[in-house]
mmCIF file of C-alpha atoms in Angstrom:
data_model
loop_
_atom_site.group_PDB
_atom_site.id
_atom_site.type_symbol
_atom_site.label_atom_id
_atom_site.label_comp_id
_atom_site.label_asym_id
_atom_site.label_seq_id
_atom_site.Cartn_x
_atom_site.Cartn_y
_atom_site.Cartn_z
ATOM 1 C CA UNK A 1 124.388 92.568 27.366
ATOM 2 C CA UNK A 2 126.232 95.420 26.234
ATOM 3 C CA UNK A 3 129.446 95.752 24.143
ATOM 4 C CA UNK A 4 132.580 96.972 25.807
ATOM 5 C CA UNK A 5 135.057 98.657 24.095
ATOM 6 C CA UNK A 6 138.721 98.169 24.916
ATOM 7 C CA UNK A 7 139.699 102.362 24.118
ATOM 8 C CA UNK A 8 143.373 101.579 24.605
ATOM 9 C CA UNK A 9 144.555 98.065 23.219
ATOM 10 C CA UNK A 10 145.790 97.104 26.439
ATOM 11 C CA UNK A 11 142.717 96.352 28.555
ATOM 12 C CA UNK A 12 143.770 99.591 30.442
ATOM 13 C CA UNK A 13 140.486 101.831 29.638
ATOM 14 C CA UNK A 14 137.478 100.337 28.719
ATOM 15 C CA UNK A 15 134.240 101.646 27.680
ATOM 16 C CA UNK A 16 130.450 100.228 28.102
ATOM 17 C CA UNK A 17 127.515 102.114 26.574
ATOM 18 C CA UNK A 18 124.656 102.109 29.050
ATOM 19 C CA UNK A 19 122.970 104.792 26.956
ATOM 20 C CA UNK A 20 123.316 105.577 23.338
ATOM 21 C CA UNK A 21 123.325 109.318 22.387
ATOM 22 C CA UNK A 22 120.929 110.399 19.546
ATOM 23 C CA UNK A 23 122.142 110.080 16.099
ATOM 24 C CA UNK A 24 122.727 113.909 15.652
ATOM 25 C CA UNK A 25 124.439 114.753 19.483
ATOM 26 C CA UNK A 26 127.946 116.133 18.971
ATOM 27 C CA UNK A 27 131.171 114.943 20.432
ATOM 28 C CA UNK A 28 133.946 116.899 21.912
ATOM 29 C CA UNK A 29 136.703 117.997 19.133
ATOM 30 C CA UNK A 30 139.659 119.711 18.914
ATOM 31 C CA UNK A 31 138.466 123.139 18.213
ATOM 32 C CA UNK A 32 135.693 122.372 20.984
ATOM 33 C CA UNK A 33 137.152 120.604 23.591
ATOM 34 C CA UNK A 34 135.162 121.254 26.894
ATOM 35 C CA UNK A 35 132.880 118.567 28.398
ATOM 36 C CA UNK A 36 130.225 118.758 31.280
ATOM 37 C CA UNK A 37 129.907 115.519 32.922
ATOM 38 C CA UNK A 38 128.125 113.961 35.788
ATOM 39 C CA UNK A 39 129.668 110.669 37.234
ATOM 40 C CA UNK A 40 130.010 108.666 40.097
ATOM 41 C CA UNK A 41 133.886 106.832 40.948
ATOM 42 C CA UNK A 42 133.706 103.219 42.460
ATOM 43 C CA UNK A 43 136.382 100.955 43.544
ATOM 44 C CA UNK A 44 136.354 98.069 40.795
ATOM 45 C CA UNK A 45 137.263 95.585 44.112
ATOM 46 C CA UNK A 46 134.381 96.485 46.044
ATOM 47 C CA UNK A 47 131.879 98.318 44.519
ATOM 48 C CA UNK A 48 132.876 101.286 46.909
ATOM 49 C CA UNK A 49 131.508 104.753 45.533
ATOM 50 C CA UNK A 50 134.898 107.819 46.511
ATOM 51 C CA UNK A 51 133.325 110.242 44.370
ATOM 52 C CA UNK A 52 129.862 111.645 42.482
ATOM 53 C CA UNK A 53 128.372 114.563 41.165
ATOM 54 C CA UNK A 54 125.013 112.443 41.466
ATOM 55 C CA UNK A 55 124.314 113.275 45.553
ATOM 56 C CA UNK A 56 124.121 117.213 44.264
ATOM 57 C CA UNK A 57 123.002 117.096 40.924
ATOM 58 C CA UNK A 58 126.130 119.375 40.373
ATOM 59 C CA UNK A 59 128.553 118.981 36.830
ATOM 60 C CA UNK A 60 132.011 118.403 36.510
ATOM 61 C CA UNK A 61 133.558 120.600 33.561
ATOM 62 C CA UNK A 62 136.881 120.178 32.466
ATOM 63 C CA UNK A 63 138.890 120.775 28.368
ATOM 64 C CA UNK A 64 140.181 117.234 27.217
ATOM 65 C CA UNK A 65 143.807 116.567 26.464
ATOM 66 C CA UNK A 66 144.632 119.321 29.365
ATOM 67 C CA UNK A 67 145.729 116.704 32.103
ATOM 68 C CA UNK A 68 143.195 118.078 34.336
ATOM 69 C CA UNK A 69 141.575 114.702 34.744
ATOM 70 C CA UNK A 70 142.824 111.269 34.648
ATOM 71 C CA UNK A 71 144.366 109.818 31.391
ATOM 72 C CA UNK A 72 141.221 107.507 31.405
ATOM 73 C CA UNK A 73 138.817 110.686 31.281
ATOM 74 C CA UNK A 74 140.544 112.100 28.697
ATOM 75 C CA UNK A 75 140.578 108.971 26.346
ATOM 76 C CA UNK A 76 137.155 107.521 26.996
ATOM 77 C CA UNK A 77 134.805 110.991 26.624
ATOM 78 C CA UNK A 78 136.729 111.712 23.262
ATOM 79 C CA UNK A 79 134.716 108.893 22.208
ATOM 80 C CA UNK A 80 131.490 109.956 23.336
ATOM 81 C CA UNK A 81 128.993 112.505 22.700
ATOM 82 C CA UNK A 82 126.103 114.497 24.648
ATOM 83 C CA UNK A 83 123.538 112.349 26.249
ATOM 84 C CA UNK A 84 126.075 108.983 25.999
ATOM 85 C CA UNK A 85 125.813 107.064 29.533
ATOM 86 C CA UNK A 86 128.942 104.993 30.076
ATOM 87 C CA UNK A 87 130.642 102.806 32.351
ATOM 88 C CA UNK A 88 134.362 103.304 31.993
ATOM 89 C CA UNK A 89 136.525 100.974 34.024
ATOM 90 C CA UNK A 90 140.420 101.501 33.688
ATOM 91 C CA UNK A 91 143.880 100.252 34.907
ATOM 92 C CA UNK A 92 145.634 102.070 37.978
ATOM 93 C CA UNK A 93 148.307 103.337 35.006
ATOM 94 C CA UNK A 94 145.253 105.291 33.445
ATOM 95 C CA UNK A 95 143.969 106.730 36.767
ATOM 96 C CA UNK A 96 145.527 107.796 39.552
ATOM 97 C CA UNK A 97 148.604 105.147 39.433
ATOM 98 C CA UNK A 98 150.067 102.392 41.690
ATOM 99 C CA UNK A 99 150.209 105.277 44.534
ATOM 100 C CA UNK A 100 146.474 105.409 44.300
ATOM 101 C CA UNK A 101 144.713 108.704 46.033
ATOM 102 C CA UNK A 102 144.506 107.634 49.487
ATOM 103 C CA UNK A 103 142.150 107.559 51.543
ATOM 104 C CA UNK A 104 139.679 106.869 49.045
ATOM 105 C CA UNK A 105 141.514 105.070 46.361
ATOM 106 C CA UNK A 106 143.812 102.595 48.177
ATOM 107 C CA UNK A 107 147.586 102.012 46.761
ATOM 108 C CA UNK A 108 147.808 99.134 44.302
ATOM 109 C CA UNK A 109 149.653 97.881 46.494
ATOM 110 C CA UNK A 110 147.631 98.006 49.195
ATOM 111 C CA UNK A 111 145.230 96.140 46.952
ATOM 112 C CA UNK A 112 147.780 93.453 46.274
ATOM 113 C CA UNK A 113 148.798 92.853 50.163
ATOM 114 C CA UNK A 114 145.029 92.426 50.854
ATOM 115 C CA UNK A 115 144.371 89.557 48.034
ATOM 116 C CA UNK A 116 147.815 88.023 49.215
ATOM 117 C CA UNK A 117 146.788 88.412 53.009
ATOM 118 C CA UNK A 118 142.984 86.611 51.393
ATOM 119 C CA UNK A 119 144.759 83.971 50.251
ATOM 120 C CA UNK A 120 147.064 83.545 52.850
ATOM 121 C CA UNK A 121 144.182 83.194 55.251
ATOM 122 C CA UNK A 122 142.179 80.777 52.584
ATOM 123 C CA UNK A 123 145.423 78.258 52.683
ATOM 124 C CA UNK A 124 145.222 78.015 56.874
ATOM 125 C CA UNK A 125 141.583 77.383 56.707
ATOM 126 C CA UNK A 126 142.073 75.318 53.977
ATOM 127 C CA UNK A 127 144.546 73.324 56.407
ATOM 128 C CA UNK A 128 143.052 73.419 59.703
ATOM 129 C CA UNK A 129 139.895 71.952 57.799
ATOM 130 C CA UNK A 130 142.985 68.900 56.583
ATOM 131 C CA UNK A 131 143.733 68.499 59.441
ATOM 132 C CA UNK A 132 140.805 68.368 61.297
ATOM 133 C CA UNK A 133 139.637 65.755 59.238
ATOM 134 C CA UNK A 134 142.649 63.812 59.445
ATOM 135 C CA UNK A 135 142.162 63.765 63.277
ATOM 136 C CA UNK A 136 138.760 62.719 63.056
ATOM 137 C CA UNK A 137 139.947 59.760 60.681
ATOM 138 C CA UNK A 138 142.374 58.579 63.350
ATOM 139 C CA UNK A 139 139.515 58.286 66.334
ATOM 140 C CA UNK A 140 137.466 56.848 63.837
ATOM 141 C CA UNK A 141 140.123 53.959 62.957
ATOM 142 C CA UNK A 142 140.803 53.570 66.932
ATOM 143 C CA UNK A 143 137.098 53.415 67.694
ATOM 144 C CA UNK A 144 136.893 51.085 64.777
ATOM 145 C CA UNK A 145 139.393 49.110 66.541
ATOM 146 C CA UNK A 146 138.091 49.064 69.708
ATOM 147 C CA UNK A 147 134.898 47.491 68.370
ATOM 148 C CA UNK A 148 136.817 44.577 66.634
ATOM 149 C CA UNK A 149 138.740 43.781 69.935
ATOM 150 C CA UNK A 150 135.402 43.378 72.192
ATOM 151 C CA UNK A 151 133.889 40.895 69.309
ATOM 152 C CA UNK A 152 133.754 37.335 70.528
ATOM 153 C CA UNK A 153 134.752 37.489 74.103
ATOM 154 C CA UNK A 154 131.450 36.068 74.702
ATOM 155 C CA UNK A 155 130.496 37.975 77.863
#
């Protein structure tokens, strides 16, 4: 399995090498700063794909440390270097923020009403499942009962 790399302390960018670059491959600098890149953007909750250069084969150019992409772009492909594959999954705060970029990147909090409106709907099932069972329990005990009362009426 492979390594990931936590590129900002904070668990807010991290980085996972699908394919190494070869030993001599060169990595953006300073003095060189403009990267080509092909990629495809997925929703980390559902696997969703919002973006991709991959359907046209076409490449995404942009200079690091311009603020032309998002923060996590321009932290994680300082790190890499021609021919590196990687998976970079990052925090709303290094992408496009709690606002999102609607409609294909939903709101954080869109993303929080939607687990809280999961769980919501978990805890009623979870209930209606108590109490069914509880109901069941109580014609159980009264046909329970029922049996003991017709015992040894000798009919």
């Amino acid at each position: 399995m492979a390594e990931v790399a936590d590129l900002t302390g904070d668990g807010g960018v991290l980085k996972t090498v699908v394919r190494k670059a070869k030993d001599d491959a060169i990595a953006p600098t300073d003095s060189l700063p403009l990267v080509d890149v092909h990629y495809e953007g997925t929703l980390a909750e559902n696997g969703e794909v919002f973006d991709t250069t991959h359907e046209d084969n076409s490449i995404f150019s942009f200079e690091i440390g311009q603020g032309a992409v998002i923060k996590a772009w321009d932290i994680a492909l300082r790190t890499m270097k021609v021919g590196e594959v990687a998976k970079i999954t990052c925090k709303p705060e290094y992408a496009y923020g709690s606002a999102g970029s609607p409609p294909e990147i939903p709101p954080k909090e869109l993303k929080k009403q939607r687990e809280l409106a999961a769980a919501t709907k978990e805890e009623e099932k979870k209930k209606r499942e108590e109490a069914k069972a509880a109901a069941a329990a109580r014609v159980q005990a009264k046909l329970d009962a029922k049996k003991g009362k017709g015992k040894g009426k000798g009919k």
